[in-house]
Amino acid sequence: MWQSVGPHLLPFAAATSERLPMARLLRLSLFQISCGMAAVLLVGTLNRVMIVELKVPAWLVATMVALPLVFAPLRALIGFKSDTYKSVLGWKRVPYLWLGTIIQFGGLAMMPFALLVLSGDTWAEPWTGQLAAAIAFLMTGFGMHMVQTVGLALATDLTPRDQQPNVVAMLSAMQLVGMVLAALVFGALLADFSQLRLIQVVQGAAALTLVLNLVAAWQQEVRDPSRTARTAEHEPTFFEAFRALRQSGPWNRRLLGAGLGTAGFAMQDVLLEPYGGQILGLSVGATTALSALLAGGAVLGFLRAARRLGQGADAHQVAALGGLFGIAGFTLIIFSGAVGLGALFAIGVALIGFGAGLFGHATLTACMAAAPPDQAGLALGVWGAVQATAAGGAIALGGVLRDVISSLALSGALGEGLAQAATGYVSIYLIEIALLFVTLAVVGPLVRKRGIPQTRPATGLAGAAQI
């Protein structure tokens, strides 16, 4: 009886195998904790500290936070390099994982001093603070991109193919765990703000990054010195390898679907809380709880996707169903503003998180499953580059379009019926619904090519019910 109950109580129990037992998998997942911690610092804690306590202009803060996106496309190159690297010690993933850790550590170590200079608390010229802060944010973001890409590739190397969906779910959930824990700890430590406390907290995070990633990588990759001695008449360049990857399957359509769907889910990232406060009149505490609701929905999406994919469901089909849940969520959010129901808004937010979890897990699993054995890093890097670039661009575009459309609507340029504050928000939500419908059209042929009959038939609303 207890043997049958155990796996249901432990959602990640199915992720383990003889090659990758639970203790080793949990230790490997620590790199996601460090990446989640860095993400909270970049887009959350330091964002607020710079604007409120350090009095840095909001436009400059937004620019600094967006800078790490410059390196998002390089994730493909990083993955390729980790596939083909020849270490003297016989490693290919660990050197890049550790290099990314050092770069991330360096960015975090210099960041508090750079921010203090940026705030004007110095005799130096203003441009020195701007340059130092830009370098710190770029190093932190680049190191995070490298660690995540190579860490996922290492997990792929260690995981049997049939267990990969469960491992993806666990690694994704661990990043969310890292973000939640980091947000709570940073908030408590910086409650009594001082410049010295800021230096201690951020540099403590830098030191913890070194420790977490060292423990995560310790004895994970088997040394193969013979790999260094191998020679080839012609080793492919990055562009040759990328061309070969694209020719190995419908990668153009797969990546286009991932990018469109990610943009469709991400455009609202900076709009949900203002919408709840401005349109529905929710309190600050209630709107802050939306982040937890969205993250909770995403975790449930990860778990459900892992279960469905572990049962043999088509990854692209699960991704499409995630898009359907997202469409339903955005529709409920639009109607919640029209009727003034906060409960309807909360349900919509949870559905968006659930759909995003399904979609993100399924697209990543699809890329892992379709990747040739010697191009796992390249495939995951390409997926990461598309996903990060699409998300960052969509968030920025969503904020700009909302401001422009709201300004036009309130000025009466769009007509008397649209002269209200909700117009800008609703316009973005409608754009996201349209993007998700286009995503369904792009992903649909991939499901047909893979062949749904391999699993229980599940299409349309019936498939959504099964999820």
Short mmCIF file of C-alpha atoms in Angstrom, two decimals:
data_model
loop_
_atom_site.label_atom_id
_atom_site.label_comp_id
_atom_site.label_asym_id
_atom_site.label_seq_id
_atom_site.Cartn_x
_atom_site.Cartn_y
_atom_site.Cartn_z
CA MET A 1 0.00 0.00 0.00
CA TRP A 2 2.75 2.45 0.97
CA GLN A 3 4.65 1.72 -2.24
CA SER A 4 1.60 2.71 -4.28
CA VAL A 5 0.97 5.87 -2.23
CA GLY A 6 4.53 7.19 -2.26
CA PRO A 7 4.84 8.38 -5.88
CA HIS A 8 1.56 10.32 -5.60
CA LEU A 9 2.81 12.19 -2.54
CA LEU A 10 6.21 12.88 -4.10
CA PRO A 11 5.60 14.45 -7.51
CA PHE A 12 9.24 14.21 -8.55
CA ALA A 13 9.83 10.62 -7.48
CA ALA A 14 9.44 9.49 -11.10
CA ALA A 15 12.34 11.75 -12.10
CA THR A 16 14.89 9.48 -10.48
CA SER A 17 16.67 6.51 -12.01
CA GLU A 18 19.65 4.31 -11.30
CA ARG A 19 21.84 6.73 -13.23
CA LEU A 20 20.40 9.79 -11.46
CA PRO A 21 19.11 9.03 -7.93
CA MET A 22 17.11 11.65 -6.03
CA ALA A 23 20.01 12.89 -3.90
CA ARG A 24 22.16 13.53 -6.97
CA LEU A 25 19.27 15.16 -8.85
CA LEU A 26 18.48 17.49 -5.94
CA ARG A 27 22.13 18.47 -5.71
CA LEU A 28 22.29 19.17 -9.45
CA SER A 29 19.18 21.34 -9.23
CA LEU A 30 20.98 23.80 -6.94
CA PHE A 31 22.18 25.71 -10.01
CA GLN A 32 18.54 26.65 -10.60
CA ILE A 33 18.33 28.00 -7.04
CA SER A 34 21.27 30.33 -7.75
CA CYS A 35 19.73 31.44 -11.06
CA GLY A 36 16.40 32.13 -9.36
CA MET A 37 18.20 34.17 -6.72
CA ALA A 38 19.96 36.24 -9.37
CA ALA A 39 16.70 36.77 -11.27
CA VAL A 40 14.99 38.13 -8.12
CA LEU A 41 17.89 40.51 -7.54
CA LEU A 42 17.87 41.80 -11.11
CA VAL A 43 14.16 42.31 -11.70
CA GLY A 44 12.79 42.59 -8.18
CA THR A 45 14.82 43.59 -5.14
CA LEU A 46 17.42 45.84 -6.77
CA ASN A 47 14.78 47.30 -9.06
CA ARG A 48 12.88 48.60 -6.04
CA VAL A 49 16.01 49.63 -4.08
CA MET A 50 17.40 51.68 -6.96
CA ILE A 51 14.16 53.59 -7.53
CA VAL A 52 13.00 54.12 -3.93
CA GLU A 53 16.05 54.15 -1.64
CA LEU A 54 18.80 55.22 -4.05
CA LYS A 55 16.63 57.68 -6.04
CA VAL A 56 17.84 56.44 -9.44
CA PRO A 57 15.61 57.57 -12.35
CA ALA A 58 13.10 54.88 -13.38
CA TRP A 59 14.12 54.99 -17.06
CA LEU A 60 17.74 54.27 -16.11
CA VAL A 61 16.65 51.41 -13.85
CA ALA A 62 14.56 49.88 -16.65
CA THR A 63 17.54 50.12 -19.00
CA MET A 64 19.85 48.38 -16.53
CA VAL A 65 17.35 45.59 -15.86
CA ALA A 66 16.89 45.01 -19.61
CA LEU A 67 20.63 44.88 -20.37
CA PRO A 68 21.08 41.13 -19.62
CA LEU A 69 18.69 40.39 -22.50
CA VAL A 70 21.48 41.46 -24.84
CA PHE A 71 23.19 38.15 -24.12
CA ALA A 72 20.06 35.96 -24.41
CA PRO A 73 20.73 35.06 -28.10
CA LEU A 74 24.21 33.87 -27.12
CA ARG A 75 22.70 30.93 -25.26
CA ALA A 76 22.71 29.01 -28.55
CA LEU A 77 26.45 29.59 -28.99
CA ILE A 78 27.11 28.67 -25.35
CA GLY A 79 25.23 25.40 -25.76
CA PHE A 80 27.17 24.60 -28.94
CA LYS A 81 30.50 25.30 -27.28
CA SER A 82 29.64 23.04 -24.35
CA ASP A 83 28.80 20.26 -26.84
CA THR A 84 32.17 20.48 -28.60
CA TYR A 85 34.57 21.65 -25.87
CA LYS A 86 37.67 19.53 -25.32
CA SER A 87 38.95 19.87 -21.78
CA VAL A 88 42.34 18.51 -20.73
CA LEU A 89 40.52 16.85 -17.83
CA GLY A 90 37.95 15.28 -20.14
CA TRP A 91 34.97 17.50 -19.25
CA LYS A 92 32.77 19.44 -21.65
CA ARG A 93 29.94 20.85 -19.47
CA VAL A 94 31.62 21.58 -16.13
CA PRO A 95 34.16 24.15 -17.42
CA TYR A 96 31.37 26.26 -18.92
CA LEU A 97 29.19 25.84 -15.85
CA TRP A 98 32.01 27.07 -13.66
CA LEU A 99 32.93 29.91 -16.05
CA GLY A 100 29.34 31.13 -15.95
CA THR A 101 29.40 30.91 -12.16
CA ILE A 102 32.56 33.05 -11.94
CA ILE A 103 31.09 35.67 -14.28
CA GLN A 104 27.83 35.76 -12.31
CA PHE A 105 29.81 36.03 -9.04
CA GLY A 106 31.88 38.90 -10.42
CA GLY A 107 28.81 40.84 -11.50
CA LEU A 108 27.11 40.43 -8.12
CA ALA A 109 30.29 41.23 -6.20
CA MET A 110 30.74 44.63 -7.85
CA MET A 111 27.03 45.47 -8.16
CA PRO A 112 26.35 47.17 -4.78
CA PHE A 113 29.32 49.51 -5.18
CA ALA A 114 28.29 50.29 -8.74
CA LEU A 115 24.75 51.10 -7.58
CA LEU A 116 26.02 53.42 -4.85
CA VAL A 117 28.08 55.29 -7.44
CA LEU A 118 25.08 55.32 -9.76
CA SER A 119 22.93 56.93 -7.05
CA GLY A 120 25.28 59.95 -6.97
CA ASP A 121 26.81 59.23 -3.57
CA THR A 122 30.33 59.90 -4.87
CA TRP A 123 32.61 62.56 -6.28
CA ALA A 124 32.93 60.69 -9.59
CA GLU A 125 31.29 61.74 -12.84
CA PRO A 126 27.74 60.37 -13.44
CA TRP A 127 28.83 58.29 -16.41
CA THR A 128 31.16 56.21 -14.24
CA GLY A 129 28.24 54.94 -12.15
CA GLN A 130 26.20 54.21 -15.24
CA LEU A 131 29.09 52.29 -16.84
CA ALA A 132 29.89 50.33 -13.67
CA ALA A 133 26.24 49.40 -13.11
CA ALA A 134 25.85 48.36 -16.76
CA ILE A 135 28.91 46.09 -16.51
CA ALA A 136 27.63 44.55 -13.27
CA PHE A 137 24.18 43.82 -14.71
CA LEU A 138 25.66 42.48 -17.95
CA MET A 139 28.03 40.14 -16.11
CA THR A 140 25.31 38.85 -13.79
CA GLY A 141 22.87 38.26 -16.66
CA PHE A 142 25.46 36.66 -18.92
CA GLY A 143 26.67 34.34 -16.17
CA MET A 144 23.09 33.35 -15.36
CA HIS A 145 22.35 32.56 -19.03
CA MET A 146 25.51 30.43 -19.28
CA VAL A 147 24.87 28.52 -16.03
CA GLN A 148 21.27 27.76 -16.94
CA THR A 149 22.03 26.62 -20.49
CA VAL A 150 24.93 24.36 -19.57
CA GLY A 151 23.20 23.09 -16.43
CA LEU A 152 20.18 21.95 -18.42
CA ALA A 153 22.47 20.32 -20.99
CA LEU A 154 24.29 18.46 -18.21
CA ALA A 155 20.95 17.28 -16.81
CA THR A 156 20.05 16.01 -20.28
CA ASP A 157 23.32 14.08 -20.48
CA LEU A 158 22.66 12.41 -17.14
CA THR A 159 18.97 11.61 -17.63
CA PRO A 160 17.48 8.67 -19.52
CA ARG A 161 15.26 9.94 -22.31
CA ASP A 162 12.04 8.60 -20.78
CA GLN A 163 12.72 10.48 -17.52
CA GLN A 164 13.51 13.85 -19.08
CA PRO A 165 9.99 15.36 -18.71
CA ASN A 166 10.06 14.76 -14.96
CA VAL A 167 13.57 16.19 -14.62
CA VAL A 168 12.54 19.30 -16.57
CA ALA A 169 9.58 19.78 -14.23
CA MET A 170 11.76 19.47 -11.18
CA LEU A 171 14.43 21.88 -12.45
CA SER A 172 11.77 24.43 -13.43
CA ALA A 173 10.11 24.13 -10.03
CA MET A 174 13.45 24.54 -8.27
CA GLN A 175 14.03 27.86 -10.02
CA LEU A 176 10.66 29.06 -8.73
CA VAL A 177 11.58 27.81 -5.26
CA GLY A 178 14.83 29.76 -5.46
CA MET A 179 12.98 32.91 -6.50
CA VAL A 180 10.43 32.65 -3.70
CA LEU A 181 13.05 31.95 -1.00
CA ALA A 182 15.34 34.69 -2.27
CA ALA A 183 12.49 37.24 -2.36
CA LEU A 184 11.54 36.44 1.23
CA VAL A 185 15.13 36.52 2.55
CA PHE A 186 16.16 39.66 0.65
CA GLY A 187 12.98 41.44 1.74
CA ALA A 188 13.63 40.61 5.40
CA LEU A 189 17.32 41.56 5.31
CA LEU A 190 16.73 44.87 3.52
CA ALA A 191 13.70 45.90 5.59
CA ASP A 192 15.99 48.18 7.63
CA PHE A 193 17.82 49.60 4.62
CA SER A 194 21.31 51.01 4.72
CA GLN A 195 24.09 51.18 2.18
CA LEU A 196 26.22 48.83 4.25
CA ARG A 197 23.34 46.34 4.49
CA LEU A 198 22.91 46.48 0.69
CA ILE A 199 26.60 45.65 0.19
CA GLN A 200 26.41 42.76 2.65
CA VAL A 201 23.25 41.25 1.14
CA VAL A 202 24.29 41.40 -2.53
CA GLN A 203 27.84 40.21 -1.89
CA GLY A 204 26.46 37.46 0.33
CA ALA A 205 24.35 36.38 -2.63
CA ALA A 206 27.50 36.39 -4.77
CA ALA A 207 29.30 34.09 -2.32
CA LEU A 208 26.26 31.81 -2.04
CA THR A 209 26.20 31.54 -5.85
CA LEU A 210 29.73 30.11 -5.79
CA VAL A 211 28.84 27.60 -3.09
CA LEU A 212 25.55 26.43 -4.64
CA ASN A 213 26.97 25.94 -8.12
CA LEU A 214 30.10 24.22 -6.84
CA VAL A 215 27.99 21.74 -4.88
CA ALA A 216 25.66 21.30 -7.87
CA ALA A 217 28.49 20.45 -10.28
CA TRP A 218 30.57 18.34 -7.89
CA GLN A 219 31.21 14.87 -9.43
CA GLN A 220 28.23 15.18 -11.78
CA GLU A 221 30.01 14.86 -15.12
CA VAL A 222 32.17 11.80 -15.72
CA ARG A 223 35.71 12.60 -16.81
CA ASP A 224 36.59 11.23 -20.23
CA PRO A 225 40.22 12.17 -21.06
CA SER A 226 39.94 10.27 -24.34
CA ARG A 227 37.56 13.00 -25.53
CA THR A 228 40.52 15.41 -25.59
CA ALA A 229 42.57 13.11 -27.77
CA ARG A 230 39.86 12.68 -30.39
CA THR A 231 40.51 14.51 -33.62
CA ALA A 232 38.41 15.00 -36.65
CA GLU A 233 39.23 16.03 -40.17
CA HIS A 234 36.70 18.81 -39.96
CA GLU A 235 34.88 19.96 -36.86
CA PRO A 236 31.69 21.84 -37.69
CA THR A 237 31.43 25.53 -36.94
CA PHE A 238 28.51 26.95 -35.00
CA PHE A 239 26.61 27.89 -38.15
CA GLU A 240 27.23 24.49 -39.72
CA ALA A 241 26.00 22.75 -36.56
CA PHE A 242 22.97 25.03 -36.37
CA ARG A 243 22.15 24.33 -40.01
CA ALA A 244 22.44 20.60 -39.38
CA LEU A 245 20.14 20.91 -36.35
CA ARG A 246 17.51 22.74 -38.39
CA GLN A 247 17.69 20.05 -41.07
CA SER A 248 17.18 17.26 -38.51
CA GLY A 249 13.50 18.13 -38.08
CA PRO A 250 10.92 20.95 -38.10
CA TRP A 251 13.02 23.17 -35.86
CA ASN A 252 11.96 26.43 -37.51
CA ARG A 253 8.31 25.76 -36.72
CA ARG A 254 9.15 24.38 -33.26
CA LEU A 255 11.15 27.47 -32.28
CA LEU A 256 8.66 29.86 -33.86
CA GLY A 257 5.89 28.30 -31.80
CA ALA A 258 7.99 28.52 -28.62
CA GLY A 259 8.77 32.19 -29.27
CA LEU A 260 5.22 33.22 -30.10
CA GLY A 261 3.75 31.34 -27.15
CA THR A 262 6.31 32.73 -24.73
CA ALA A 263 5.58 36.26 -25.94
CA GLY A 264 1.86 35.59 -25.60
CA PHE A 265 2.23 34.58 -21.96
CA ALA A 266 4.92 37.13 -20.98
CA MET A 267 3.52 40.41 -22.32
CA GLN A 268 1.34 40.81 -19.21
CA ASP A 269 4.16 40.33 -16.69
CA VAL A 270 4.29 43.98 -15.61
CA LEU A 271 0.56 44.68 -16.15
CA LEU A 272 -1.42 42.24 -13.98
CA GLU A 273 -0.79 43.97 -10.65
CA PRO A 274 -1.47 47.52 -11.97
CA TYR A 275 -4.64 46.20 -13.66
CA GLY A 276 -5.86 44.68 -10.40
CA GLY A 277 -5.19 47.90 -8.48
CA GLN A 278 -6.32 50.48 -11.03
CA ILE A 279 -9.28 48.72 -12.64
CA LEU A 280 -10.54 46.38 -9.90
CA GLY A 281 -9.51 48.49 -6.91
CA LEU A 282 -7.59 45.69 -5.19
CA SER A 283 -5.28 46.49 -2.27
CA VAL A 284 -1.49 46.36 -2.48
CA GLY A 285 -1.46 43.13 -0.49
CA ALA A 286 -4.03 41.54 -2.78
CA THR A 287 -2.15 42.47 -5.96
CA THR A 288 1.15 41.29 -4.45
CA ALA A 289 -0.44 37.90 -3.82
CA LEU A 290 -0.98 37.61 -7.57
CA SER A 291 2.70 36.76 -8.04
CA ALA A 292 2.33 33.80 -5.69
CA LEU A 293 -0.88 32.76 -7.46
CA LEU A 294 0.80 32.96 -10.86
CA ALA A 295 3.83 30.99 -9.63
CA GLY A 296 1.60 28.40 -7.95
CA GLY A 297 -0.32 27.89 -11.18
CA ALA A 298 2.96 27.51 -13.06
CA VAL A 299 4.18 24.83 -10.63
CA LEU A 300 0.93 22.90 -11.07
CA GLY A 301 1.38 23.24 -14.83
CA PHE A 302 4.90 21.83 -14.59
CA LEU A 303 3.72 18.89 -12.55
CA ARG A 304 0.76 18.13 -14.79
CA ALA A 305 2.85 18.41 -17.94
CA ALA A 306 5.45 16.07 -16.46
CA ARG A 307 2.76 13.52 -15.67
CA ARG A 308 1.17 13.70 -19.13
CA LEU A 309 4.51 13.57 -20.94
CA GLY A 310 5.66 10.73 -18.72
CA GLN A 311 2.57 8.81 -19.85
CA GLY A 312 3.66 9.23 -23.47
CA ALA A 313 1.60 12.28 -24.50
CA ASP A 314 2.87 14.34 -27.41
CA ALA A 315 4.86 17.35 -26.14
CA HIS A 316 3.50 19.68 -28.81
CA GLN A 317 -0.04 18.64 -27.95
CA VAL A 318 0.58 19.53 -24.29
CA ALA A 319 2.06 22.87 -25.39
CA ALA A 320 -1.06 23.59 -27.45
CA LEU A 321 -3.28 22.78 -24.49
CA GLY A 322 -1.23 25.20 -22.41
CA GLY A 323 -2.05 27.86 -24.98
CA LEU A 324 -5.76 27.06 -24.63
CA PHE A 325 -5.60 27.52 -20.87
CA GLY A 326 -3.81 30.83 -21.41
CA ILE A 327 -6.53 32.02 -23.78
CA ALA A 328 -9.17 31.09 -21.21
CA GLY A 329 -7.25 32.93 -18.48
CA PHE A 330 -6.88 36.16 -20.44
CA THR A 331 -10.56 36.02 -21.39
CA LEU A 332 -11.56 35.76 -17.72
CA ILE A 333 -9.28 38.67 -16.82
CA ILE A 334 -10.92 40.89 -19.45
CA PHE A 335 -14.40 39.99 -18.20
CA SER A 336 -13.36 40.49 -14.56
CA GLY A 337 -12.69 44.16 -15.29
CA ALA A 338 -16.01 44.53 -17.08
CA VAL A 339 -18.04 43.07 -14.20
CA GLY A 340 -15.72 44.12 -11.34
CA LEU A 341 -15.19 40.63 -9.88
CA GLY A 342 -11.86 40.08 -8.14
CA ALA A 343 -12.49 36.34 -7.80
CA LEU A 344 -12.83 36.03 -11.59
CA PHE A 345 -9.57 37.92 -11.96
CA ALA A 346 -7.79 35.54 -9.56
CA ILE A 347 -9.06 32.49 -11.47
CA GLY A 348 -7.81 34.02 -14.71
CA VAL A 349 -4.36 34.65 -13.22
CA ALA A 350 -4.16 31.05 -11.98
CA LEU A 351 -5.15 29.73 -15.43
CA ILE A 352 -2.46 31.87 -17.08
CA GLY A 353 0.16 30.47 -14.70
CA PHE A 354 -1.06 26.92 -15.28
CA GLY A 355 -1.05 27.36 -19.06
CA ALA A 356 2.40 28.94 -19.02
CA GLY A 357 3.71 26.03 -16.95
CA LEU A 358 2.27 23.51 -19.40
CA PHE A 359 3.58 25.42 -22.41
CA GLY A 360 7.10 26.10 -21.08
CA HIS A 361 7.63 22.56 -19.85
CA ALA A 362 6.30 20.99 -23.06
CA THR A 363 8.34 23.15 -25.46
CA LEU A 364 11.54 22.54 -23.50
CA THR A 365 10.86 18.79 -23.37
CA ALA A 366 10.13 18.76 -27.11
CA CYS A 367 13.52 20.34 -27.82
CA MET A 368 15.30 17.94 -25.47
CA ALA A 369 13.62 14.92 -27.07
CA ALA A 370 14.26 16.09 -30.64
CA ALA A 371 17.91 17.03 -30.08
CA PRO A 372 20.54 14.71 -31.59
CA PRO A 373 22.70 13.14 -28.85
CA ASP A 374 25.74 15.22 -29.77
CA GLN A 375 23.80 18.51 -30.01
CA ALA A 376 21.88 18.61 -26.74
CA GLY A 377 23.60 21.79 -25.59
CA LEU A 378 22.98 23.54 -28.90
CA ALA A 379 19.30 22.56 -28.93
CA LEU A 380 18.72 23.72 -25.36
CA GLY A 381 20.70 26.88 -26.01
CA VAL A 382 18.60 27.72 -29.06
CA TRP A 383 15.40 27.13 -27.08
CA GLY A 384 16.71 29.28 -24.22
CA ALA A 385 17.74 32.07 -26.59
CA VAL A 386 14.33 32.14 -28.26
CA GLN A 387 12.46 31.91 -24.97
CA ALA A 388 14.45 34.59 -23.14
CA THR A 389 14.50 37.00 -26.08
CA ALA A 390 10.78 36.59 -26.75
CA ALA A 391 9.90 37.05 -23.07
CA GLY A 392 12.06 40.13 -22.60
CA GLY A 393 10.94 41.76 -25.82
CA ALA A 394 7.28 41.03 -25.08
CA ILE A 395 7.46 42.48 -21.57
CA ALA A 396 9.05 45.70 -22.83
CA LEU A 397 6.64 45.96 -25.77
CA GLY A 398 3.65 45.30 -23.54
CA GLY A 399 4.56 48.16 -21.22
CA VAL A 400 5.14 50.59 -24.08
CA LEU A 401 1.95 49.66 -25.96
CA ARG A 402 -0.14 49.89 -22.81
CA ASP A 403 1.11 53.44 -22.13
CA VAL A 404 0.60 54.56 -25.73
CA ILE A 405 -2.87 53.05 -26.10
CA SER A 406 -4.01 54.34 -22.69
CA SER A 407 -2.80 57.83 -23.55
CA LEU A 408 -4.68 57.79 -26.86
CA ALA A 409 -7.82 56.37 -25.25
CA LEU A 410 -7.96 58.86 -22.37
CA SER A 411 -7.37 61.75 -24.74
CA GLY A 412 -10.44 60.69 -26.73
CA ALA A 413 -8.48 59.83 -29.87
CA LEU A 414 -9.99 56.32 -29.98
CA GLY A 415 -13.57 57.43 -29.47
CA GLU A 416 -15.79 58.14 -26.50
CA GLY A 417 -16.57 54.47 -25.82
CA LEU A 418 -12.87 53.61 -25.30
CA ALA A 419 -11.99 56.67 -23.21
CA GLN A 420 -11.31 54.69 -20.04
CA ALA A 421 -8.27 53.42 -18.13
CA ALA A 422 -8.97 49.75 -18.91
CA THR A 423 -8.54 50.22 -22.67
CA GLY A 424 -4.75 50.01 -22.63
CA TYR A 425 -4.72 46.85 -20.49
CA VAL A 426 -7.47 45.10 -22.43
CA SER A 427 -5.69 45.87 -25.71
CA ILE A 428 -2.58 44.05 -24.49
CA TYR A 429 -4.61 41.07 -23.29
CA LEU A 430 -6.32 40.85 -26.68
CA ILE A 431 -2.92 40.93 -28.40
CA GLU A 432 -1.79 38.07 -26.16
CA ILE A 433 -4.90 36.05 -26.99
CA ALA A 434 -4.19 36.60 -30.69
CA LEU A 435 -0.55 35.52 -30.23
CA LEU A 436 -1.66 32.33 -28.48
CA PHE A 437 -4.11 31.53 -31.28
CA VAL A 438 -1.29 31.99 -33.81
CA THR A 439 0.84 29.72 -31.62
CA LEU A 440 -1.82 27.01 -31.83
CA ALA A 441 -1.78 27.30 -35.63
CA VAL A 442 2.02 26.99 -35.69
CA VAL A 443 2.25 24.08 -33.24
CA GLY A 444 -0.69 22.11 -34.68
CA PRO A 445 1.18 20.54 -37.63
CA LEU A 446 3.91 19.36 -35.26
CA VAL A 447 1.35 17.31 -33.35
CA ARG A 448 0.11 15.70 -36.54
CA LYS A 449 3.66 14.87 -37.64
CA ARG A 450 4.48 13.21 -34.36
CA GLY A 451 1.26 11.18 -34.45
CA ILE A 452 -1.36 11.50 -31.74
CA PRO A 453 -2.46 7.83 -31.96
CA GLN A 454 0.64 6.91 -29.95
CA THR A 455 -1.31 8.04 -26.88
CA ARG A 456 -4.95 8.23 -25.98
CA PRO A 457 -6.77 10.54 -28.41
CA ALA A 458 -7.06 13.96 -26.88
CA THR A 459 -8.05 16.97 -28.91
CA GLY A 460 -9.91 20.17 -28.30
CA LEU A 461 -11.93 20.45 -25.10
CA ALA A 462 -11.61 16.75 -24.40
CA GLY A 463 -7.84 17.10 -24.30
CA ALA A 464 -8.13 20.11 -22.00
CA ALA A 465 -10.30 18.07 -19.67
CA GLN A 466 -7.67 15.35 -19.48
CA ILE A 467 -5.01 17.89 -18.53
#
